[in-house]
């Protein structure tokens, strides 16, 4: 069994209890749905994208603390980024939690608060919880209309 103390750090608890940008987004022009059958996490990400910029974002759904915290942090981090920057952040995070080599100090610093979630690397089932919102974001940016599944 994993050590909850390591995994559920303060920042994760805060974002899971008080998720930011939670709810419907009026005027959204991109949307995708994501589902992680392994854990039961399910969410919808809505975006307002204009001139290649993520102007606003919101998410709704139900999930475990990790998936909710990750979605909340994702919404905080991608507002104001270009589509390419948001996609790059997704790929960076995905790489950090799935590759063998541990993240370097510089890489963790670049992840800002998302660094708190890189602790899931030790728990492969939790990686899907942590990356669900990001896969869903990427699908919304790509205007992919089929629901994202982590399995
Ligand atoms: Zn989960």
XYZ file of C-alpha atoms and ligand atoms in Angstrom:
152
model
C 0.000 0.000 0.000
C 1.137 3.519 -0.675
C 1.782 6.109 1.947
C -1.049 8.621 1.839
C 1.039 11.218 3.625
C 3.487 11.359 0.746
C 0.827 11.441 -1.902
C -1.775 13.759 -0.473
C 0.294 16.773 0.218
C -1.251 19.949 1.439
C -1.573 21.525 -1.993
C -3.360 18.456 -3.312
C -5.776 18.430 -0.402
C -6.452 22.132 -0.865
C -7.195 21.799 -4.590
C -9.328 18.701 -4.135
C -11.442 20.294 -1.416
C -11.776 23.682 -3.073
C -11.364 23.029 -6.789
C -10.730 26.157 -8.860
C -12.677 26.876 -12.047
C -15.233 24.231 -11.125
C -18.577 24.373 -12.948
C -19.977 25.289 -16.337
C -18.254 27.774 -18.590
C -20.579 30.203 -20.352
C -19.596 30.772 -23.969
C -17.189 27.840 -24.188
C -16.147 26.828 -27.702
C -14.167 23.654 -26.947
C -15.177 20.735 -24.794
C -14.107 17.181 -24.081
C -15.043 14.433 -21.697
C -12.638 12.143 -19.892
C -13.126 8.914 -18.015
C -10.773 6.807 -15.940
C -12.542 3.461 -15.506
C -9.854 2.151 -13.169
C -10.790 4.647 -10.467
C -14.173 5.929 -11.673
C -12.981 9.502 -12.266
C -15.114 11.308 -14.817
C -14.880 14.900 -15.914
C -15.749 17.400 -18.598
C -13.341 20.184 -19.542
C -14.679 23.293 -21.250
C -12.519 25.979 -22.829
C -12.791 29.339 -24.447
C -10.075 29.485 -27.091
C -9.599 32.672 -29.077
C -6.777 33.506 -31.474
C -4.856 30.459 -30.273
C -5.059 31.542 -26.624
C -6.798 29.740 -23.788
C -8.910 32.605 -22.470
C -10.833 30.626 -19.896
C -11.374 27.091 -18.726
C -13.632 25.174 -16.370
C -14.236 21.590 -15.400
C -16.997 19.549 -13.871
C -17.217 16.002 -12.733
C -16.642 13.536 -9.972
C -13.425 11.855 -9.057
C -10.919 11.017 -6.391
C -8.829 13.663 -4.629
C -5.937 13.222 -7.066
C -8.014 13.641 -10.214
C -9.908 16.628 -8.821
C -6.737 18.320 -7.586
C -5.045 17.729 -10.917
C -7.996 19.181 -12.837
C -8.091 22.196 -10.531
C -4.362 22.855 -10.961
C -4.644 22.320 -14.703
C -7.329 25.014 -14.982
C -5.217 27.425 -12.921
C -2.166 26.818 -15.067
C -3.485 26.912 -18.623
C -5.471 30.154 -18.512
C -3.587 32.711 -20.584
C -1.386 30.127 -22.281
C -1.342 29.506 -26.002
C -2.742 26.200 -27.233
C 0.800 25.055 -27.979
C 2.016 25.999 -24.489
C -0.892 24.152 -22.869
C -0.184 21.052 -24.977
C 3.517 21.281 -24.131
C 2.728 21.448 -20.424
C 0.553 18.337 -20.767
C 3.349 16.429 -22.504
C 5.930 17.561 -19.946
C 3.762 16.495 -17.019
C 2.867 13.188 -18.687
C 6.560 12.530 -19.295
C 7.537 13.338 -15.699
C 5.004 10.944 -14.180
C 5.484 8.057 -16.623
C 9.192 7.904 -17.416
C 11.742 5.938 -15.357
C 14.124 8.765 -14.444
C 12.978 10.940 -11.551
C 12.306 14.617 -12.299
C 15.216 16.997 -11.879
C 14.946 20.027 -9.584
C 14.637 22.299 -12.643
C 11.856 20.212 -14.094
C 9.969 20.267 -10.808
C 10.363 24.039 -10.569
C 8.968 24.412 -14.095
C 5.897 22.418 -13.057
C 5.032 24.980 -10.357
C 2.310 23.584 -8.056
C 1.837 20.619 -10.351
C 5.112 19.338 -8.917
C 3.072 18.150 -5.910
C 1.435 15.606 -8.185
C 4.613 14.089 -9.554
C 4.625 11.888 -6.425
C 2.102 9.681 -8.238
C 4.979 8.298 -10.347
C 5.449 5.646 -7.682
C 1.822 4.505 -8.055
C 0.990 3.600 -11.670
C -2.774 3.367 -11.062
C -2.712 6.904 -9.665
C -0.885 8.243 -12.709
C -4.163 7.856 -14.609
C -6.009 9.880 -11.983
C -3.364 12.619 -12.162
C -3.247 12.837 -15.954
C -6.960 12.448 -16.771
C -7.711 16.181 -16.753
C -4.662 16.818 -18.949
C -5.619 14.162 -21.498
C -9.092 15.693 -21.543
C -7.663 19.182 -21.987
C -5.553 17.956 -24.917
C -8.630 16.342 -26.492
C -10.603 19.567 -26.116
C -7.781 21.562 -27.722
C -7.627 19.033 -30.561
C -11.406 19.255 -30.961
C -11.632 15.542 -30.471
C -15.246 14.654 -29.857
C -14.938 11.118 -28.646
C -14.623 10.771 -24.856
C -11.090 10.177 -23.602
C -10.498 6.944 -21.749
C -7.381 6.157 -19.817
C -7.847 2.406 -20.392
Zn -8.811 8.619 -9.370
